[in-house]
Coordinates of C-alpha atoms in Angstrom, one line a residue:
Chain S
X1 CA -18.9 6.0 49.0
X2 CA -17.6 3.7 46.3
X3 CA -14.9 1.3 46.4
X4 CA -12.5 4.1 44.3
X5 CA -13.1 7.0 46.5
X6 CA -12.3 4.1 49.1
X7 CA -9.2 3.2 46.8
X8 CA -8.4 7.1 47.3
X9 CA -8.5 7.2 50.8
X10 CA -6.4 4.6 52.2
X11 CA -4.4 2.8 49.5
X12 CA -1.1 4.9 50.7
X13 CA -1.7 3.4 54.5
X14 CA -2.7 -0.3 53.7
X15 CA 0.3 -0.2 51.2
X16 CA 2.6 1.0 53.9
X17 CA 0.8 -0.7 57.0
X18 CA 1.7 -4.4 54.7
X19 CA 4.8 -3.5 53.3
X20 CA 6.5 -2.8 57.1
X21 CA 5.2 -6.6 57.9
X22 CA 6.4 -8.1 54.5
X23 CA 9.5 -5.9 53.8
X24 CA 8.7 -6.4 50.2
X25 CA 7.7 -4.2 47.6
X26 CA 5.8 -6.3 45.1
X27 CA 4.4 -8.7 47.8
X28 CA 3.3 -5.7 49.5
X29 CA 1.7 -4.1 46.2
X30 CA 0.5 -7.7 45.0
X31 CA -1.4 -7.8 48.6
X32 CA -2.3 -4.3 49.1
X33 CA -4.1 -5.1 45.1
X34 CA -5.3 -8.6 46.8
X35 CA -6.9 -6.4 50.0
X36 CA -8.6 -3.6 47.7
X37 CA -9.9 -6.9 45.2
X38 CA -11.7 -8.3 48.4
X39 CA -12.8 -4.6 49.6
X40 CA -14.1 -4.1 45.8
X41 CA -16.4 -7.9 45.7
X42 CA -17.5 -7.2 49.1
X43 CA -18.3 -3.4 48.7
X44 CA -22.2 -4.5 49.6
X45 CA -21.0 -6.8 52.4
X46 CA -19.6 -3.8 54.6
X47 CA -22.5 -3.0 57.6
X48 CA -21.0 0.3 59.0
X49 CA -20.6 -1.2 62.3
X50 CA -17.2 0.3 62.2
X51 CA -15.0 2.1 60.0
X52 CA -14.8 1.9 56.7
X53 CA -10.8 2.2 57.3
X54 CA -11.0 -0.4 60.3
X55 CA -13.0 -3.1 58.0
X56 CA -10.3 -2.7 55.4
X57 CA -7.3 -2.8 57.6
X58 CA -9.0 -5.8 58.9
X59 CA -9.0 -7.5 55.4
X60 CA -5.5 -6.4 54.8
X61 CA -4.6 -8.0 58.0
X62 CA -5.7 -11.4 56.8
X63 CA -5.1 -10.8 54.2
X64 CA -1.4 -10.7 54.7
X65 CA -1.8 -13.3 57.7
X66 CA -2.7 -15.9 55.3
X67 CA -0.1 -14.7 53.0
X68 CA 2.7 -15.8 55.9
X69 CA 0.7 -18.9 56.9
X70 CA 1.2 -20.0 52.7
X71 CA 4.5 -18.7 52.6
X72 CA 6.1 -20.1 55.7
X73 CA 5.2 -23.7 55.9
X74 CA 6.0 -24.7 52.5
X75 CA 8.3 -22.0 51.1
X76 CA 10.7 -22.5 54.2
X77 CA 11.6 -26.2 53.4
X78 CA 11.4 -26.0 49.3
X79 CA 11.6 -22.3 48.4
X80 CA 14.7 -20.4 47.8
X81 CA 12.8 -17.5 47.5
X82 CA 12.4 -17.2 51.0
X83 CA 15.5 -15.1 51.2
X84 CA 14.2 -12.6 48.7
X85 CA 12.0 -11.8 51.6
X86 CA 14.5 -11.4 54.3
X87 CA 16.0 -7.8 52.7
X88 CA 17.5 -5.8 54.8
X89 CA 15.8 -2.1 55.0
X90 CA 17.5 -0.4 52.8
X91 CA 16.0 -2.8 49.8
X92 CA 12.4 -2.1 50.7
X93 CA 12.9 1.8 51.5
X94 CA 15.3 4.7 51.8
X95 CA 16.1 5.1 55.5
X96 CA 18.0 7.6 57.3
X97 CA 20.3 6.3 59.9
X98 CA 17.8 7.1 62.9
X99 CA 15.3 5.2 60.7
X100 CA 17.2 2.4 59.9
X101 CA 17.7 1.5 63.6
X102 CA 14.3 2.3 64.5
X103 CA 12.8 -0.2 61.8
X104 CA 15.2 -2.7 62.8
X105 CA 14.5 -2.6 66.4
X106 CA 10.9 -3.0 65.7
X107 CA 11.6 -6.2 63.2
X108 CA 13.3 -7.6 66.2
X109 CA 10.3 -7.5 68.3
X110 CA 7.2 -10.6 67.9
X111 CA 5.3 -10.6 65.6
X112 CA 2.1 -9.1 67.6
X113 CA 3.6 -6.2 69.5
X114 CA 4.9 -5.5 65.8
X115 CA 1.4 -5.3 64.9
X116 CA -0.1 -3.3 67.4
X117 CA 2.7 -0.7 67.6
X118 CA 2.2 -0.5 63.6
X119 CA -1.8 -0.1 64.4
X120 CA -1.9 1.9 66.9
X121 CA 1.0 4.1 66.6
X122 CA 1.8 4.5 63.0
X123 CA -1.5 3.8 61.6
X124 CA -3.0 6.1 64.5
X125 CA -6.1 3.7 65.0
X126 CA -7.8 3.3 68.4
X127 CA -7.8 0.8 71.1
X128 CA -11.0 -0.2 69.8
X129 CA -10.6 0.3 65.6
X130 CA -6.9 -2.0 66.8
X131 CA -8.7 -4.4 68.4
X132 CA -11.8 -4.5 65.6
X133 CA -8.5 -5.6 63.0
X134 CA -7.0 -8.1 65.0
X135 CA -10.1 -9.6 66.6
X136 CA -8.1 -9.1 70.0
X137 CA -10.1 -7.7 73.1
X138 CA -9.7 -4.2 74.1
X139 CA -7.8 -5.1 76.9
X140 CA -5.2 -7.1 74.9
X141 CA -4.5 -4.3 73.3
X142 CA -3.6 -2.0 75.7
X143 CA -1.7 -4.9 77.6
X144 CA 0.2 -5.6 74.5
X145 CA 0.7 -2.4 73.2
X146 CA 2.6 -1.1 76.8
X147 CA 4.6 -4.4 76.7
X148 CA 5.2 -3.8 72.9
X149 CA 6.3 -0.3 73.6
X150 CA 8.9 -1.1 76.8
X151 CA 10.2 -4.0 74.9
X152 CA 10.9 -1.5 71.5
X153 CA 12.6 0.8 73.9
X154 CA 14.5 -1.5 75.0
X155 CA 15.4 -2.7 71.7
X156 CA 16.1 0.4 70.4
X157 CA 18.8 1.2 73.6
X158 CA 20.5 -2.2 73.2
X159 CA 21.1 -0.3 70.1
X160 CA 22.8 2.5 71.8
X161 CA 19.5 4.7 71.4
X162 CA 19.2 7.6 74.0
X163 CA 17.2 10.6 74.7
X164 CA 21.0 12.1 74.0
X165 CA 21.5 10.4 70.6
X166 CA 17.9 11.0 69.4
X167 CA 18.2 13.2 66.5
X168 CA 14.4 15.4 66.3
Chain F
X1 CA 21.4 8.2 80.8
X2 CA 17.9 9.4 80.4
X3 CA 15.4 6.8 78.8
X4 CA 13.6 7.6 75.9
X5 CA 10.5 9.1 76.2
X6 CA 7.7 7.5 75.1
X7 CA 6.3 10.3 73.3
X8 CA 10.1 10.7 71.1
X9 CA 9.3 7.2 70.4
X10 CA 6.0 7.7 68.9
X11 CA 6.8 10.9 67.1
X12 CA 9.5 8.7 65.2
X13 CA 7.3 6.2 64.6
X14 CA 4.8 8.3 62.8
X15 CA 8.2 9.6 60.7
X16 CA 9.1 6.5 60.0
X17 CA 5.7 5.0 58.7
X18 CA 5.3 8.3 56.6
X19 CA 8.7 6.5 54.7
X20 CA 6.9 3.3 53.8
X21 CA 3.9 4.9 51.7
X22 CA 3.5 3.7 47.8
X23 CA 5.1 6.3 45.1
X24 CA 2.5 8.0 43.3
X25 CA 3.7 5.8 40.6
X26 CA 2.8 2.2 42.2
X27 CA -0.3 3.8 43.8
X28 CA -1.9 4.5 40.0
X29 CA -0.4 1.5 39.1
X30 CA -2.4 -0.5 41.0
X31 CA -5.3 1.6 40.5
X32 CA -5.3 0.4 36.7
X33 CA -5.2 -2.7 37.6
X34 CA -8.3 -2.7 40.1
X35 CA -10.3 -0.4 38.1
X36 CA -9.9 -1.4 35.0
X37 CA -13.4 -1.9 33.6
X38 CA -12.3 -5.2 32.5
X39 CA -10.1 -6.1 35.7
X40 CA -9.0 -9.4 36.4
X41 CA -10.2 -11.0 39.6
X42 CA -7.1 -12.6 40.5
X43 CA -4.3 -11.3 42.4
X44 CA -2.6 -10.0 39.8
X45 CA 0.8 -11.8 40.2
X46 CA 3.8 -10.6 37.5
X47 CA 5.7 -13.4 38.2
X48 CA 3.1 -16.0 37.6
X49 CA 1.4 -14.3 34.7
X50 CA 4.6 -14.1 32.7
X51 CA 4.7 -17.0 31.3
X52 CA 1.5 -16.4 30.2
X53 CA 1.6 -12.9 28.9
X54 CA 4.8 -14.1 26.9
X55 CA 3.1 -17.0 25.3
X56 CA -0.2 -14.6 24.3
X57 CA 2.5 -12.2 22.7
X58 CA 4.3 -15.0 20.8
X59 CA 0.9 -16.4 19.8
X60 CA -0.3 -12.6 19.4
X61 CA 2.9 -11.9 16.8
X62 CA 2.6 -15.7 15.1
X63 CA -1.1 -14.5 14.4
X64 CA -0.5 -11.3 13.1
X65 CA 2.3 -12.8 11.2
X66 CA 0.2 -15.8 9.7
X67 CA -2.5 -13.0 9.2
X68 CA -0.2 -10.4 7.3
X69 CA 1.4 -13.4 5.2
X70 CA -2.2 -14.5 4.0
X71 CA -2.9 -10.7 3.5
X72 CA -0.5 -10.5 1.1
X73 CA -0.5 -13.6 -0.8
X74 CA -4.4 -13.3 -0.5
X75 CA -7.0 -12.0 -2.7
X76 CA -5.5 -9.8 -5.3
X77 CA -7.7 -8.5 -8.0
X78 CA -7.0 -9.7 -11.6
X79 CA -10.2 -8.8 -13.4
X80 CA -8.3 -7.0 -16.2
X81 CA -6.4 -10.0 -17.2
X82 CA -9.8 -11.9 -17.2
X83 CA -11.4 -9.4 -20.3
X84 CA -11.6 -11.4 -23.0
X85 CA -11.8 -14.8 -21.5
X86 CA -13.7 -17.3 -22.4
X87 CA -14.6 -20.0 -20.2
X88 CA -16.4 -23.2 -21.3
X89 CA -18.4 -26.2 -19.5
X90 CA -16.0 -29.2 -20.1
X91 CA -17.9 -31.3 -17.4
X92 CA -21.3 -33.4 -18.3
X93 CA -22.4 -34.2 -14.8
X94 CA -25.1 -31.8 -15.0
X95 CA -28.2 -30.9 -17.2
X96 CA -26.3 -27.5 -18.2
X97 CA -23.7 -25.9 -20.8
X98 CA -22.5 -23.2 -19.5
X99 CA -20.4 -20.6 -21.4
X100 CA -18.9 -17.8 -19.4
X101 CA -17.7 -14.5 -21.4
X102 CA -16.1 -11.8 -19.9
X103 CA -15.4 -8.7 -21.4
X104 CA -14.5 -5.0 -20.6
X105 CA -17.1 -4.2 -17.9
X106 CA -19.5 -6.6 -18.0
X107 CA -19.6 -10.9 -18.3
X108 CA -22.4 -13.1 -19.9
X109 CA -23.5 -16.7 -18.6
X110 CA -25.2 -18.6 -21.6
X111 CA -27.1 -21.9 -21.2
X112 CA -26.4 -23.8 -24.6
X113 CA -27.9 -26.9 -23.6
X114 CA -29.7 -28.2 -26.1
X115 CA -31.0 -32.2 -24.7
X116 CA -34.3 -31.0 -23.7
X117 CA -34.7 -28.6 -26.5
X118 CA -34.4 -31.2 -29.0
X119 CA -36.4 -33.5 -27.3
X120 CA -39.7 -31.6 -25.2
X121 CA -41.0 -35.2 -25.2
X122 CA -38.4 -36.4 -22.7
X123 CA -39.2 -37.3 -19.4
X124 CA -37.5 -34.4 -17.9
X125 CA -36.8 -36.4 -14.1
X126 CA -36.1 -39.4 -15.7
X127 CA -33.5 -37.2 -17.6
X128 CA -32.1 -35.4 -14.6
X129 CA -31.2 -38.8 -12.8
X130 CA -28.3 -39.3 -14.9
X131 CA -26.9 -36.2 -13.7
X132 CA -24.5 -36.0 -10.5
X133 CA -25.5 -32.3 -10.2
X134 CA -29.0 -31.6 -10.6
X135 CA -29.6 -28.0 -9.9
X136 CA -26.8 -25.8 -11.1
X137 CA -26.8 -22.6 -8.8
X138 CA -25.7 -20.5 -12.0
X139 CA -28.6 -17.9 -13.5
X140 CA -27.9 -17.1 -17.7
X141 CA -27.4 -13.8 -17.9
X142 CA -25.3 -10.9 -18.1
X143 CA -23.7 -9.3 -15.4
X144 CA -22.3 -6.1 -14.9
X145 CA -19.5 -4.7 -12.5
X146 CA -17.9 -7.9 -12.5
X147 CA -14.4 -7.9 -10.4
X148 CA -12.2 -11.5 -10.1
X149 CA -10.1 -11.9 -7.0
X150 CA -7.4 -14.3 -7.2
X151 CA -6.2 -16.1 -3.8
X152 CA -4.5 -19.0 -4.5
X153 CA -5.5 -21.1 -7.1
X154 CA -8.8 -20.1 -6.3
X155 CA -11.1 -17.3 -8.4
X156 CA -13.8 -15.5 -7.0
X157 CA -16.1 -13.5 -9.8
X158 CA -17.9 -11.2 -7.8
X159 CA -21.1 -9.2 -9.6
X160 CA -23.9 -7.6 -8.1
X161 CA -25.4 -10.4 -5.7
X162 CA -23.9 -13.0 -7.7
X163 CA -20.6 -14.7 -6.3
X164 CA -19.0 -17.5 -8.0
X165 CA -15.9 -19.6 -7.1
X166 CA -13.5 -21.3 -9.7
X167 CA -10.6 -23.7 -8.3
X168 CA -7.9 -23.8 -11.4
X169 CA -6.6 -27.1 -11.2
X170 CA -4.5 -27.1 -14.8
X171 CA -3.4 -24.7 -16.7
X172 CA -6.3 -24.1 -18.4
X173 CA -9.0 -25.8 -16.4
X174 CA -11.3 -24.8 -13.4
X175 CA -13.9 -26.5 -11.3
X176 CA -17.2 -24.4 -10.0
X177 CA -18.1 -24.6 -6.4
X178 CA -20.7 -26.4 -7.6
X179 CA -18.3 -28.8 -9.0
X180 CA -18.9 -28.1 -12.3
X181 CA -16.0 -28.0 -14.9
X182 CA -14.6 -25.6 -17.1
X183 CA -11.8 -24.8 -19.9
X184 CA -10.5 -21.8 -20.6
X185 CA -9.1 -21.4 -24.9
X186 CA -6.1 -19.3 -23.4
X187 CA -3.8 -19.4 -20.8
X188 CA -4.8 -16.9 -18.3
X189 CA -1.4 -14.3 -17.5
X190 CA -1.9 -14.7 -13.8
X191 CA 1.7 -13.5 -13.3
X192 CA 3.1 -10.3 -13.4
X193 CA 6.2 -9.9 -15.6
X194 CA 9.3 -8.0 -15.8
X195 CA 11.1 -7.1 -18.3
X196 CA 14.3 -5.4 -20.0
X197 CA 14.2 -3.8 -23.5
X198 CA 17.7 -2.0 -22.8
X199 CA 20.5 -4.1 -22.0
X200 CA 21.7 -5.8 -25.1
X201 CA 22.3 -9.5 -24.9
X202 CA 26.0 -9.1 -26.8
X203 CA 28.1 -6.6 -25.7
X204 CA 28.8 -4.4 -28.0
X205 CA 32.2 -1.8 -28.9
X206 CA 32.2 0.7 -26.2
X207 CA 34.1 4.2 -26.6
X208 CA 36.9 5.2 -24.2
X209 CA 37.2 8.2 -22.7
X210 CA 39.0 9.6 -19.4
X211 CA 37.0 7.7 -17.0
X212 CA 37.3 3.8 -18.3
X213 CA 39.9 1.5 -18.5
X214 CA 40.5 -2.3 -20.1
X215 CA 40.1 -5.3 -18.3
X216 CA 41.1 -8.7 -19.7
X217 CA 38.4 -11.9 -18.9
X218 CA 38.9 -14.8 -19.2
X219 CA 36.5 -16.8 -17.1
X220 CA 33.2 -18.6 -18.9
X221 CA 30.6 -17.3 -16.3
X222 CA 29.4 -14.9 -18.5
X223 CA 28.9 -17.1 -21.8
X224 CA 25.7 -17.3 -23.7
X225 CA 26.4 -19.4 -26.6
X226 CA 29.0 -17.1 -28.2
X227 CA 32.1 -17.2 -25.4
X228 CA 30.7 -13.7 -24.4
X229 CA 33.1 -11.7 -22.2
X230 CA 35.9 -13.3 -23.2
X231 CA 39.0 -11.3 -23.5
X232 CA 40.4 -13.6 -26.3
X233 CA 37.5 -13.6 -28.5
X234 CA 36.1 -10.6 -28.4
X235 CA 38.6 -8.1 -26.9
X236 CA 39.2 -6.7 -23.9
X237 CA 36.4 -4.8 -22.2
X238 CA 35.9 -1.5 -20.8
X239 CA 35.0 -0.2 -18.2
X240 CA 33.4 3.2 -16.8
X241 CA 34.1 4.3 -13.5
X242 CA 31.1 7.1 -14.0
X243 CA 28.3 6.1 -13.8
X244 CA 25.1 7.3 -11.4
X245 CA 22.6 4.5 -10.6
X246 CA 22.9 1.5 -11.7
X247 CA 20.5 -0.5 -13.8
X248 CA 19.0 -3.8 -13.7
X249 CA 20.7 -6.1 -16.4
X250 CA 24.3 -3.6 -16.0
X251 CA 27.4 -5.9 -16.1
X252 CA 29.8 -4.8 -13.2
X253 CA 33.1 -4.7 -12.3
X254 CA 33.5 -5.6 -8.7
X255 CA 36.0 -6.4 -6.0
X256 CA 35.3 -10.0 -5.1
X257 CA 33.9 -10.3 -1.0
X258 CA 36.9 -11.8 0.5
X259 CA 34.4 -14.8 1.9
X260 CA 34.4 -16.2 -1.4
X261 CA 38.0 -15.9 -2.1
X262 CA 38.6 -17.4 1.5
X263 CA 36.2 -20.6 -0.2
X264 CA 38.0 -21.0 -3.4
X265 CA 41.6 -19.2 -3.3
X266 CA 41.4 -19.3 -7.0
X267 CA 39.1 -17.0 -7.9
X268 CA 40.1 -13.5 -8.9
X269 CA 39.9 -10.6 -6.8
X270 CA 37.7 -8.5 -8.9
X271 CA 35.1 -10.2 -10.5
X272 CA 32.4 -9.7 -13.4
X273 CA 28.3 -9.9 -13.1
X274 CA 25.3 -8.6 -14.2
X275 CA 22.9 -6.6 -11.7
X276 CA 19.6 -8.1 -11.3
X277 CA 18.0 -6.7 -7.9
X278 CA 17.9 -3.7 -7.1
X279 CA 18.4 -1.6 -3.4
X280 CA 14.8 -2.8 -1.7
X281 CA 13.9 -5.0 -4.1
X282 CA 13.3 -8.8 -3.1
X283 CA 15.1 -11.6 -5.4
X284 CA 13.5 -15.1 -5.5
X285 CA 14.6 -17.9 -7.8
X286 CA 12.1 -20.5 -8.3
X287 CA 12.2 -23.6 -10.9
X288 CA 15.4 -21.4 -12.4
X289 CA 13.9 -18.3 -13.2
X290 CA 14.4 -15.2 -10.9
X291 CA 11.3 -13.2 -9.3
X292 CA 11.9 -10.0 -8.6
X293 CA 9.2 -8.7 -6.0
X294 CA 6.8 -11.7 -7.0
X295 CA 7.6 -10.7 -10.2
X296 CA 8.2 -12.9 -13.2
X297 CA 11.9 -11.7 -14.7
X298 CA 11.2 -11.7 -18.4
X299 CA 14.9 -11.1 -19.4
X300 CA 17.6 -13.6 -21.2
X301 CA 19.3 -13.0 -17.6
X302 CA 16.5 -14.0 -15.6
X303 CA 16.7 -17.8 -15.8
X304 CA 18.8 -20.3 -15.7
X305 CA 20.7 -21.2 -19.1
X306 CA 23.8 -23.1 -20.2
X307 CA 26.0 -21.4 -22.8
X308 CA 22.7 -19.3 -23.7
X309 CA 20.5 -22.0 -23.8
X310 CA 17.1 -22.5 -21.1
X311 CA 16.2 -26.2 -20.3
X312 CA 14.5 -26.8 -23.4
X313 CA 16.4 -25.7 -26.0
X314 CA 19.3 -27.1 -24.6
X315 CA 18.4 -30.4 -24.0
X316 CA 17.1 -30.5 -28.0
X317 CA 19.7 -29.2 -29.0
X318 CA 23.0 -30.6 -27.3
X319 CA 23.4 -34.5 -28.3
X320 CA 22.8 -36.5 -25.3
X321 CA 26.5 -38.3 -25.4
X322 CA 27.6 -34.8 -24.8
X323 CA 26.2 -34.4 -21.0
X324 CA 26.2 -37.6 -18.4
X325 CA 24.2 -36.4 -15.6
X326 CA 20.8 -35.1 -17.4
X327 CA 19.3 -35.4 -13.9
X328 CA 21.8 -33.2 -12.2
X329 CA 21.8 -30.6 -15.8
X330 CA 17.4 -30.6 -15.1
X331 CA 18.1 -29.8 -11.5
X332 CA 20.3 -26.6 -12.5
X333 CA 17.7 -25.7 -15.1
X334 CA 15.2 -25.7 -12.1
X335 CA 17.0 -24.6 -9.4
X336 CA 15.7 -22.8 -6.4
X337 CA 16.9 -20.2 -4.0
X338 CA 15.0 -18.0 -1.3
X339 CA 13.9 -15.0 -1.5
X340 CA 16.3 -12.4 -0.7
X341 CA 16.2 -8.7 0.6
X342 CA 18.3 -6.5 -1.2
X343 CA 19.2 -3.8 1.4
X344 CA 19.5 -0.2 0.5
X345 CA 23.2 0.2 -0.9
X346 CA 23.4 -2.8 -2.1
X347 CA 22.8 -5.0 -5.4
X348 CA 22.1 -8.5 -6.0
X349 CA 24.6 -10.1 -8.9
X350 CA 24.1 -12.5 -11.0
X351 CA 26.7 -14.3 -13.6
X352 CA 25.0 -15.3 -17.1
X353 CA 25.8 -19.1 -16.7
X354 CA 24.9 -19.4 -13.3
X355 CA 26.8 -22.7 -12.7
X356 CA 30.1 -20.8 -13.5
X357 CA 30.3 -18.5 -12.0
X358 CA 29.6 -16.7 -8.3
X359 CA 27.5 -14.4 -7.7
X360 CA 25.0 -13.3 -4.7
X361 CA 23.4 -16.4 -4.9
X362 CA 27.1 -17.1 -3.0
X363 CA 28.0 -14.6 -1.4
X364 CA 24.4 -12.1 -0.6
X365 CA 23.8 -8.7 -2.0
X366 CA 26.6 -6.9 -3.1
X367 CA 27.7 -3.8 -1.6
X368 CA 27.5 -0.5 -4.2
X369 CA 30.3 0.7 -3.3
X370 CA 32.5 -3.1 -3.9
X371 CA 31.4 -2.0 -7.6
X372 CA 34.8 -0.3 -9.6
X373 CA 32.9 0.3 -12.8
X374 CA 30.0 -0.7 -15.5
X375 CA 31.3 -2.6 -18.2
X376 CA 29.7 -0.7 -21.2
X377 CA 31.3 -3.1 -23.8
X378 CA 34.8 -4.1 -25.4
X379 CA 37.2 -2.2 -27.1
X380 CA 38.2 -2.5 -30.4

């Protein structure tokens, strides 16, 4: 399989897996492009010990990882821009109101029970495949995705989110 | 209160990551970009490529421009005004005599040297060190399919397998590429010319009919030696309200642009001159005489005179006590002016005695429909 039938498969998801962590449109194409640049020059690097979709979620992970660790240190103290990057969510996508609150509530969690909800919930990848992208053990995983989970429920009903108000 | 379930929350999850996928539209976007069989390797940043994907463009359009500018003023073929020419070695820095002669469809190279001919007993090296260029690259002989390409004030003569460039550096003269020089008998008409067998120079008596009417003039601008125009000497003149298109060389009767009566509050609201560029025609007036698409104006309107009278003929003909500033009078003889676009519906004007009068060279192309009527001459 070649890097454009690869392209095919899971631009979409990397795309929308970075863009919920950058809440940017263009950073999140310019890095999705950045990901599927490294997935195309290391094509003949990829062993199939795991899934083609776990080895490039894993680059797009670092991907944008590095991207916050340039950003943040520098950018904070010198660049206005910064603020370009703190949109609220209806800049990045439209959002019903359900949405809206459900996005937010997840923004307000850390940054790696964001992740592994994202993996493993919206993404859909295993305990293993989430814990092949974030170089976590298996165990982690689990652990942080339960605490991730109780502390987005509990986000989401300091919000005024119940099983009453959930529109299906 | 019932907590949420976990499975409610996953189910919207899955919804609301289904929201954040690319449009089909940034999705083949970025395809180009990664799959382009040239790709770039870099991130492909907009924001720090701009500056310089706007500089290519600028340098792109400067290019094309400096490319389209030297297309036009390049190479343009004049063979057919080189039939007939005669060019002649003038230079004796080499052992040669060359006489170039170009006719119809073909041109000859003769050798007359004569030195060694006259002398076989000559030492023929000893000979050739007085000579800066030894071996002349040009082969006697008559060629055939000759074209000449002009660029410049360079000449390329162009037969089969036989290229030769000539540099004109006078009027007459040229220098080889091998630096040898030559004279030509005749001035070579390199320029294209323009001219104007209709319009008379004098006006002459016009009929009247239903569509003209008299206009008095009293204003110099249009003299040439003989106070033409002028309502006291010759009459008033008439003008025609029908007429079609308008000719080069037509005198006009216009309403004067209100920016030049805003300049001088004394100059009359409609106004006399002579049309000289037409709609899409450029007008260019270089060392006082007017070029019309690169074209030399060949017309007693098309240059500058005083009271008739070009550069020459005035200054041997007009007593030197009678002028003070001969520099400033040359200057006006030679005057300048770039080229200028005459836009469809519009005219470019010109007065007679360019220093009395104003015309577009004040004021720009003149609308068609400022124009009241064509003066077609004076009344009885």
């Amino acid at each position: 399989m070649s890097s454009e039938a690869w392209f095919d498969e899971y631009y979409d998801a990397v795309y929308s897996y970075i863009l919920m962590l950058v809440k940017d449109s263009h950073t999140a194409e310019d890095l999705s492009q950045e990901t599927f640049m490294k997935v195309i020059r290391s094509e003949k690097q990829f062993n199939g010990d795991s899934l083609v979709k776990t080895w490039i979620f894993r680059i797009a992970y670092t991907t944008t990882m590095s991207y916050f660790r340039k950003k943040n240190p520098i950018t904070y103290y010198f660049d206005l821009h910064n603020t370009k990057h703190e949109r609220s969510s209806e800049e990045i996508v439209l959002l019903n109101a359900q949405q809206k609150q459900f996005y937010e509530a997840l923004n307000q969690l850390k940054p790696t029970y964001q992740q592994v909800i994202i993996l493993r919930k919206i993404q859909g990848f295993s305990t293993k495949e989430t814990s092949t992208i974030l170089n976590w053990s298996e165990g982690k995983v689990k652990m942080s995705l339960s605490r991730a989970l109780a502390a987005f429920k509990e986000e989401l009903e300091k919000g005024g989110f119940t099983n009453e108000t959930l529109i299906r | 209160m019932r907590h949420l379930s976990d499975e409610d929350i996953v189910q919207e999850l899955e919804k609301l990551g289904q929201e954040f996928i690319p449009t089909p539209m940034q999705r083949e976007k970025a395809r180009q970009q990664l799959f382009q069989p040239t790709r770039q390797r870099k991130a492909f940043r907009m924001n720090s490529l701009l500056p310089s994907i706007v500089s290519l463009i600028v340098l792109l359009s400067v290019g094309i421009g400096f490319y389209v500018s030297i297309g036009e003023s390049g190479a343009t073929n004049v063979t057919a005004s080189w039939e007939g020419v005669w060019l002649d070695q003038t230079s004796i820095t080499s052992p040669t005599r060359y006489v170039f002669k170009f006719e119809k469809d073909s041109f000859t190279i003769e050798d007359r040297f004569t030195s060694f001919v006259y002398n076989p007993e000559m030492d023929k090296e000893k000979a050739l060190r007085g000579y800066k260029i030894k071996e002349p690259s040009l082969v006697p002989g008559e060629y055939s399919n000759y074209t000449v390409k002009r660029k410049g004030d360079l000449y390329t003569i162009t037969a089969d397998e036989f290229t030769y460039t000539l540099k004109q550096f006078g009027p007459r003269r040229f220098a080889g590429e091998d630096g040898i020089e030559y004279s030509t008998q005749t001035y070579l008409d390199q320029i294209e010319v323009i001219t104007d067998d209709v319009t008379p120079e004098r006006l002459e008596i016009a009929q009247q009919n239903d569509h003209t009417f008299l206009i008095e003039w009293g204003s110099d601008s249009m003299d040439r030696g003989n106070h033409d125009f002028n309502t006291l000497e010759h009459g008033k003149l008439v003008v025609s309200t029908d007429f079609d298109e308008l000719q080069r060389g037509q005198p006009v009767y216009y309403h004067t642009p209100s920016s030049v009566i805003a300049k001088n509050a004394a100059v009359p609201e409609m106004y006399i001159g002579r049309v000289v560029g037409l709609p899409g025609e450029t007008v260019e007036i270089k060392g006082g005489q007017v070029y019309i698409d690169g074209k030399m104006l060949d017309t007693f309107y098309g240059k500058a005179t005083r009271r008739g009278a070009g550069e020459e003929e005035y200054f041997n003909t007009v007593p030197s006590s009678a002028y003070r500033d001969e520099q400033g009078i040359r200057d006006y003889f030679n005057m300048d002016m770039a080229a200028v676009t005459v836009e469809e519906n519009t005219v470019f004007i010109l007065v007679d005695q360019w220093w009395r009068g104003y015309d577009s060279r004040e004021y720009g192309p003149l609308p068609i429909g400022e124009i009241e009527g064509i003066i077609t001459g004076t009344a009885e």
